[in-house]
Each structure stands twice: as C-alpha cells, then as structure tokens.
Tab-separated table of N, CA and C in Angstrom:
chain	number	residue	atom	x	y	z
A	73	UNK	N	-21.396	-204.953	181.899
A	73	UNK	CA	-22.237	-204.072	182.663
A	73	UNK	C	-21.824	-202.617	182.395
A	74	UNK	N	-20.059	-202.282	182.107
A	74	UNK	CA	-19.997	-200.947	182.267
A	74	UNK	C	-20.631	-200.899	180.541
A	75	UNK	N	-20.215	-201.593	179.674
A	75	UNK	CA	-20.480	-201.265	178.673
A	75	UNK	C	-22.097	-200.891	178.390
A	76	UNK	N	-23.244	-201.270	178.857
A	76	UNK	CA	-24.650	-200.954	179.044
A	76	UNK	C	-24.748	-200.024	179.658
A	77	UNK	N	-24.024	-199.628	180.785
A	77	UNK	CA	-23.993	-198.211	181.518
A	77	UNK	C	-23.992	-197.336	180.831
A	78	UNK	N	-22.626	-197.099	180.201
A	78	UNK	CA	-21.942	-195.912	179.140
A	78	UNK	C	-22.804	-196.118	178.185
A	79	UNK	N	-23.619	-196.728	177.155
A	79	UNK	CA	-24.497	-196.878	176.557
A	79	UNK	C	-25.655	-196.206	177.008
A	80	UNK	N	-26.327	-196.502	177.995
A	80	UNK	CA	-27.301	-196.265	178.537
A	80	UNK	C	-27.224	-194.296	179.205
A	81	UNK	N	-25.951	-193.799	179.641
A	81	UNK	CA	-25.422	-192.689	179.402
A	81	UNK	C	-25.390	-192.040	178.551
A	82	UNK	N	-25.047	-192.104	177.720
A	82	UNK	CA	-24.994	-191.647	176.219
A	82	UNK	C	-25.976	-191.138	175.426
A	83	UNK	N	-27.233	-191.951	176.066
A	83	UNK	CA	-28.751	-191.791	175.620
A	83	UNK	C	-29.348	-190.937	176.586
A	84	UNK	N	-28.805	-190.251	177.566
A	84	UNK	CA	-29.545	-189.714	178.704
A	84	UNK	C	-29.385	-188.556	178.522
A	85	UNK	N	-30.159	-187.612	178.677
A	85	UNK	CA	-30.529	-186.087	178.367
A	85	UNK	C	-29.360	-185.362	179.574
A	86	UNK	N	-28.705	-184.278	179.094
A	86	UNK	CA	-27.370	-184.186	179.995
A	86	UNK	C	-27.968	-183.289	181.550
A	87	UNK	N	-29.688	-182.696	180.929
A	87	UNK	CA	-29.872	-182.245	181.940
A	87	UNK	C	-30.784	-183.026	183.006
A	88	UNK	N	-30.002	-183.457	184.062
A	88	UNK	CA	-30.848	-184.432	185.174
A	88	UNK	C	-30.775	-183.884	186.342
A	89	UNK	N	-30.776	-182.199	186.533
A	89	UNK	CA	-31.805	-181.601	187.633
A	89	UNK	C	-32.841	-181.863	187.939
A	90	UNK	N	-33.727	-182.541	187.366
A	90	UNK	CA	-35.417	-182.898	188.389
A	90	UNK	C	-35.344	-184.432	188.662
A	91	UNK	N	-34.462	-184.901	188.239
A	91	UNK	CA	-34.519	-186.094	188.740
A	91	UNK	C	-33.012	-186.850	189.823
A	92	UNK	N	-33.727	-187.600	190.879
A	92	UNK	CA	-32.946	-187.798	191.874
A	92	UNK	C	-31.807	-189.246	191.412
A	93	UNK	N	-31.299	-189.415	192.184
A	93	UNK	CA	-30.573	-190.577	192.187
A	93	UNK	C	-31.024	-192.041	192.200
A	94	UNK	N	-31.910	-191.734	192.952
A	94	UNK	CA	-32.628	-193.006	192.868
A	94	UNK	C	-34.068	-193.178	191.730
A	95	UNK	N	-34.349	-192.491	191.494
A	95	UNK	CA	-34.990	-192.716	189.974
A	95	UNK	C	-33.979	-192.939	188.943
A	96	UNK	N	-32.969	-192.012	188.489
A	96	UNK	CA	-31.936	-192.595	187.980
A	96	UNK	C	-31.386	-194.153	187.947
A	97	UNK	N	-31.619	-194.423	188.992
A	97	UNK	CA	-30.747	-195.939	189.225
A	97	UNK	C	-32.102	-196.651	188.614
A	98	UNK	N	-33.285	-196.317	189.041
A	98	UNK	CA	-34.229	-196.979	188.693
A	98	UNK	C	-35.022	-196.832	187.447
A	99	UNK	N	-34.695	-196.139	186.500
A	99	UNK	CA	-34.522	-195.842	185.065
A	99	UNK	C	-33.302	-196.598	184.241
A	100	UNK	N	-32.138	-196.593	185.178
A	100	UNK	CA	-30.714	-197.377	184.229
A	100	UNK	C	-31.361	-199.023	184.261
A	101	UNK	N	-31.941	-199.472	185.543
A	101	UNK	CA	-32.274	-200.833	185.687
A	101	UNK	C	-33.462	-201.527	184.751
A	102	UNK	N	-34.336	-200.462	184.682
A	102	UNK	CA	-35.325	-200.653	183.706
A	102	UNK	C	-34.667	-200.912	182.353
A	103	UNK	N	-34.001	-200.120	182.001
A	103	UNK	CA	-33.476	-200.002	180.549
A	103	UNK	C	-32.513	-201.176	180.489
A	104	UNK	N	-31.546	-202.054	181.570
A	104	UNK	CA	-30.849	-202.518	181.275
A	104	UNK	C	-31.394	-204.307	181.246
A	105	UNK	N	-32.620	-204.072	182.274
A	105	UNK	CA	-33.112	-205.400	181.742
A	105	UNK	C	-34.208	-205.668	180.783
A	106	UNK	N	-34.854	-204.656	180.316
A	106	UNK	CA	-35.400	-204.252	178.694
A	106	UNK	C	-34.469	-204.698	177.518
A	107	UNK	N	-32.952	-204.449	177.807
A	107	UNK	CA	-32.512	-204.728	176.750
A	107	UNK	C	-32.132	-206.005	176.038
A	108	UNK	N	-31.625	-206.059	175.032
A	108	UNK	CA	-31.620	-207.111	174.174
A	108	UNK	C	-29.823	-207.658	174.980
A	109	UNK	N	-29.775	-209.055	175.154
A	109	UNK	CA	-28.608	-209.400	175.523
A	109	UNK	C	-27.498	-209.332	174.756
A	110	UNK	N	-26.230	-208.862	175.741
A	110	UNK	CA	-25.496	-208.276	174.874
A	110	UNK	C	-24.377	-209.204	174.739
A	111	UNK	N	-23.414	-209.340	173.155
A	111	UNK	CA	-22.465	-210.583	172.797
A	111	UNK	C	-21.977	-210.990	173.908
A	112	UNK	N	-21.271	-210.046	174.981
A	112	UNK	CA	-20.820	-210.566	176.147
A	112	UNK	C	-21.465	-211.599	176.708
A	113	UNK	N	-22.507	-211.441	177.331
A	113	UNK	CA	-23.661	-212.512	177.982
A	113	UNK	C	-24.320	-213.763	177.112
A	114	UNK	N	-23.997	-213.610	175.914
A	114	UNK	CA	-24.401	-215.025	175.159
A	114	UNK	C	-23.332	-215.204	174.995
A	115	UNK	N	-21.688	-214.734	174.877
A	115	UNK	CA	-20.937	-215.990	174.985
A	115	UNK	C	-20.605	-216.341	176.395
A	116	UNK	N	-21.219	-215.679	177.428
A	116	UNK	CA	-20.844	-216.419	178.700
A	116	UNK	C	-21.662	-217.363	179.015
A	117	UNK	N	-22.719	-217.482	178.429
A	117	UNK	CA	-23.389	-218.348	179.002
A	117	UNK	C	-23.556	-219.416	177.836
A	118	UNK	N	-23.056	-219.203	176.384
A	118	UNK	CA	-22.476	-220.354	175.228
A	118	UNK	C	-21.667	-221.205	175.890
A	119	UNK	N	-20.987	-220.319	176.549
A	119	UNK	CA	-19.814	-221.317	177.105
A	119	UNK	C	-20.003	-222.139	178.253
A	120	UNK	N	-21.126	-221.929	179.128
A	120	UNK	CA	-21.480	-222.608	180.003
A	120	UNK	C	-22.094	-223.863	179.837
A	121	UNK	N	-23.075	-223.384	178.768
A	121	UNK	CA	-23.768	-224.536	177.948
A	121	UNK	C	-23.116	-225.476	177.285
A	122	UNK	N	-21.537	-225.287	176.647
A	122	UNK	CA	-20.602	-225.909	176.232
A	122	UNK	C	-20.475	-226.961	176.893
A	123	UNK	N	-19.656	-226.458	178.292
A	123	UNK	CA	-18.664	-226.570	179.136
A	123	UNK	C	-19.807	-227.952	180.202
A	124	UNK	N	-20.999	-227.568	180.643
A	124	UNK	CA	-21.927	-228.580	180.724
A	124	UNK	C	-22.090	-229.509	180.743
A	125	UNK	N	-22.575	-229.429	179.122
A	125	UNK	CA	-23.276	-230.244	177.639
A	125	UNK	C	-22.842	-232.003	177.860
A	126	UNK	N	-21.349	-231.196	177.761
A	126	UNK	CA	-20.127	-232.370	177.689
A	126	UNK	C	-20.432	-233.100	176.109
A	127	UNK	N	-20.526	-232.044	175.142
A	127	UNK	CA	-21.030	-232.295	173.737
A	127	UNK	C	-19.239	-232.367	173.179
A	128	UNK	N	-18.677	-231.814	173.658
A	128	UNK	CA	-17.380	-231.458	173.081
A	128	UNK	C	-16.100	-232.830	173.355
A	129	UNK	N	-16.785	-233.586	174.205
A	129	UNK	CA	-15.560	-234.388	174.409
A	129	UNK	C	-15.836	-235.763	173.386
A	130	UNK	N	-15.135	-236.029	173.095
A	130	UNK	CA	-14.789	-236.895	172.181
A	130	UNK	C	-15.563	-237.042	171.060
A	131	UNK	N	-16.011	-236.012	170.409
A	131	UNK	CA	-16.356	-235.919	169.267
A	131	UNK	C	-15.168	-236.402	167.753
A	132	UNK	N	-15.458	-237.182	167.348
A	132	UNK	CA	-14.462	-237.971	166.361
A	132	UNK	C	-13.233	-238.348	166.548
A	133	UNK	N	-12.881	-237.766	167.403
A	133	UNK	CA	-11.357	-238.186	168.225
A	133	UNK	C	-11.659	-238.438	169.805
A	134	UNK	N	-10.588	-238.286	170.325
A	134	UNK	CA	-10.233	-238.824	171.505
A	134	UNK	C	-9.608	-237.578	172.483
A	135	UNK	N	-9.996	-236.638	171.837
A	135	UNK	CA	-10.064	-235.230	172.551
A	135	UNK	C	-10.917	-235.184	174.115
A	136	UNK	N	-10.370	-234.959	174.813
A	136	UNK	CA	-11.161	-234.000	176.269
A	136	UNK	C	-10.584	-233.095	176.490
A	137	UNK	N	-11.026	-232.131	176.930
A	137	UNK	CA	-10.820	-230.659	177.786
A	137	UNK	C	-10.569	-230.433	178.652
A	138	UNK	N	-9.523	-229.922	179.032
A	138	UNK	CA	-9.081	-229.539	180.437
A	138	UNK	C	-10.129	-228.410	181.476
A	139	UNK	N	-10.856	-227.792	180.148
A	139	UNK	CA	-11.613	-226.780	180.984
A	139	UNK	C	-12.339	-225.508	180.067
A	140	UNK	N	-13.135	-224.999	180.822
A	140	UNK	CA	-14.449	-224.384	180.300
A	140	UNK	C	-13.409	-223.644	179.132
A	141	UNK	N	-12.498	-223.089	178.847
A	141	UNK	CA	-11.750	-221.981	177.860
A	141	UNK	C	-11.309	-223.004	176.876
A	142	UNK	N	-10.933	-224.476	177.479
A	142	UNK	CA	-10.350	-225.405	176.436
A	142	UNK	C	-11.351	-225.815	175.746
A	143	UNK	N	-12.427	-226.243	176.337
A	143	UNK	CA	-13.606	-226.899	175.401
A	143	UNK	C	-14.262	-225.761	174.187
A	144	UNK	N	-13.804	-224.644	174.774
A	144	UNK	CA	-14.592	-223.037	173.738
A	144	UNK	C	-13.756	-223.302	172.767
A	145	UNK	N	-12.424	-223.172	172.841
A	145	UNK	CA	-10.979	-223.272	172.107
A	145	UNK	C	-11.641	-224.697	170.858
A	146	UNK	N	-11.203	-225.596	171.488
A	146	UNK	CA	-12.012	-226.497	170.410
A	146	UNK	C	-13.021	-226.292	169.600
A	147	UNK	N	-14.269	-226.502	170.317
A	147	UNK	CA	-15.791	-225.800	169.762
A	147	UNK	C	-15.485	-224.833	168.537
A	148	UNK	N	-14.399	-223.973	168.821
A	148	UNK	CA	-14.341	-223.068	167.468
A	148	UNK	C	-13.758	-223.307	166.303
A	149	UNK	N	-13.426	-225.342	165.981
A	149	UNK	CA	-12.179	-226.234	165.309
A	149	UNK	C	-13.764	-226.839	164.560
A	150	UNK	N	-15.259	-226.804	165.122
A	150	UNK	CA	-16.095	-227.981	164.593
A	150	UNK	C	-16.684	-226.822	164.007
A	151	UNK	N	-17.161	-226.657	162.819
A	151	UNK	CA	-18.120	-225.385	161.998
A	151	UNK	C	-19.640	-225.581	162.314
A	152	UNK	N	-19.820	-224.549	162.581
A	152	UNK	CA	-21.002	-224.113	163.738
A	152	UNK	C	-21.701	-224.854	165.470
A	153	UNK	N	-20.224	-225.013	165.762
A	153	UNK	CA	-20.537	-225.712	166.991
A	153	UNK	C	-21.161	-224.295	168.168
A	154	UNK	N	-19.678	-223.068	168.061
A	154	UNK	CA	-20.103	-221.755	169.016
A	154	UNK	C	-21.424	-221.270	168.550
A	155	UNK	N	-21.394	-221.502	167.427
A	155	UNK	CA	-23.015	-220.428	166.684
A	155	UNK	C	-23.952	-221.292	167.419
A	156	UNK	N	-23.953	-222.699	167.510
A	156	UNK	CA	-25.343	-223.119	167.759
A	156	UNK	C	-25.475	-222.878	169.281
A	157	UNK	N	-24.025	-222.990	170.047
A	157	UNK	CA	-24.847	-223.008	171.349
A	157	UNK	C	-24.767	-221.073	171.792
A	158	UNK	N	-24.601	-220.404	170.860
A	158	UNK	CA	-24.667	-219.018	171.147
A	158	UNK	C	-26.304	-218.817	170.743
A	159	UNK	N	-26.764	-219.293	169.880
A	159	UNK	CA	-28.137	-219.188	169.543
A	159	UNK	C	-29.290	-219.573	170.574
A	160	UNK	N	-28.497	-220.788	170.896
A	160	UNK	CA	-29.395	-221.033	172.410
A	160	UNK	C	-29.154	-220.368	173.637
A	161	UNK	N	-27.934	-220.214	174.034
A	161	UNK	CA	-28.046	-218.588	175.206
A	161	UNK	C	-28.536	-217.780	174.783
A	162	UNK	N	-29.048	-217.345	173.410
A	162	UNK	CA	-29.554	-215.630	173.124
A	162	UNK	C	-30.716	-216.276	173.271
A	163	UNK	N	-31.214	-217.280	173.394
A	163	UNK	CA	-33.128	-218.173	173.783
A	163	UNK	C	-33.034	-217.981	174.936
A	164	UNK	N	-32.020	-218.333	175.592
A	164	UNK	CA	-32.265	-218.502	176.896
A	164	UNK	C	-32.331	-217.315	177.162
A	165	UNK	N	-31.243	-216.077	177.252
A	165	UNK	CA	-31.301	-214.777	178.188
A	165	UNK	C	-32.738	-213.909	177.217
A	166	UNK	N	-32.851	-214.420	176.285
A	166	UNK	CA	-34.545	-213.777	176.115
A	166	UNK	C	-35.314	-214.075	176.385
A	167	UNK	N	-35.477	-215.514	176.470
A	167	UNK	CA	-36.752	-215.655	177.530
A	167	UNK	C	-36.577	-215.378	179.261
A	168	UNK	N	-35.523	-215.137	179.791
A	168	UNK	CA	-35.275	-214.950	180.982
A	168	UNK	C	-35.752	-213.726	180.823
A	169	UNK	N	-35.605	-212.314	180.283
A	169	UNK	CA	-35.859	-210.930	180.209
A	169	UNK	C	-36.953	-211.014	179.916
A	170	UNK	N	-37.414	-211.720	179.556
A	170	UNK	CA	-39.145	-211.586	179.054
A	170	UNK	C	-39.555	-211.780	180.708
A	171	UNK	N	-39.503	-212.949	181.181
A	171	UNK	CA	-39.989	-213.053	182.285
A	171	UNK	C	-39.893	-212.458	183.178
A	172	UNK	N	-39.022	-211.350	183.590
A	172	UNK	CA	-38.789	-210.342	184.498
A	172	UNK	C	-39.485	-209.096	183.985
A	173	UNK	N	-39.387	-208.875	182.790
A	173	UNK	CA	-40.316	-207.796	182.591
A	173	UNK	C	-41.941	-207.730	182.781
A	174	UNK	N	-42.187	-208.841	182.345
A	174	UNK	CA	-44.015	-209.186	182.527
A	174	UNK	C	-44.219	-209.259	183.877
C-alpha cells in the first residue's frame, strides 16, 4: 500500500492548493484501484491459492507442509509451480478491479 502511495505521489503535481483533502484521498483511491496489481498482491494471494489448493502435498513424495510459507518454500523446488499459481492471482485481482471499476 505504502509502495502505491509513494508511487502515486510522485506522479502528483507538487502544487495541490485548489484541491482539498478529501478529493485528494479520493483521487489516490481512484488511481489505486485503476491500477494494475502489484507483485506484492499476486504473491499474496499465489500463496493463498497454494496454501488452499492442497496441490503441494504429496506430489511425488511423501512431503506435507507445515504451513502457508512451507508449502511456497517447496512450490519453488517443482518448475513452474509459483508462476502458474501467480498467473492465476494476477486473473483473479484483474478481474476483481475490473469489477469495481465498472
């Protein structure tokens, strides 16, 4: 979030005399759910989808996970296990932003 802030700062014209605080807030909110989701938020929610799935446990061995960081930890041992379910959180939090914007 701070990182979209300071982003979203950065882009803002330094002079914001005519505009109040609360347009401000309501200009940062616009822009921040306009935007494209950021690595942070598709691997939090990769990992949820992981952690879930229950795709990770006993895949060719006799492996289980103690927990949502252990099953990620693994996932990153099978070649393109994180990519695929990162591809599907960046589906998911785009179609979620679509739907709030329309």
């Amino acid at each position: 979030m701070l990182d979209e802030a300071n982003a979203y700062e950065r882009g803002v014209d330094d002079d914001l005399t005519f505009q109040t605080v609360r347009e401000l807030a309501g200009t940062a909110y616009m822009a921040g759910r306009s935007a494209p989701p950021t690595a942070v938020e598709i691997e939090a929610v990769a990992r949820k989808l992981l952690w879930t799935s229950r795709t990770w446990d006993g895949i060719d061995s006799d492996y289980q996970a103690k927990d949502e960081e252990d099953a990620w930890d693994y996932a990153g041992e099978i070649l393109g296990m994180r990519e695929c379910y990162a591809a599907q959180a960046r589906d998911l939090l785009e179609i979620a932003r679509k739907a709030v914007n329309e």
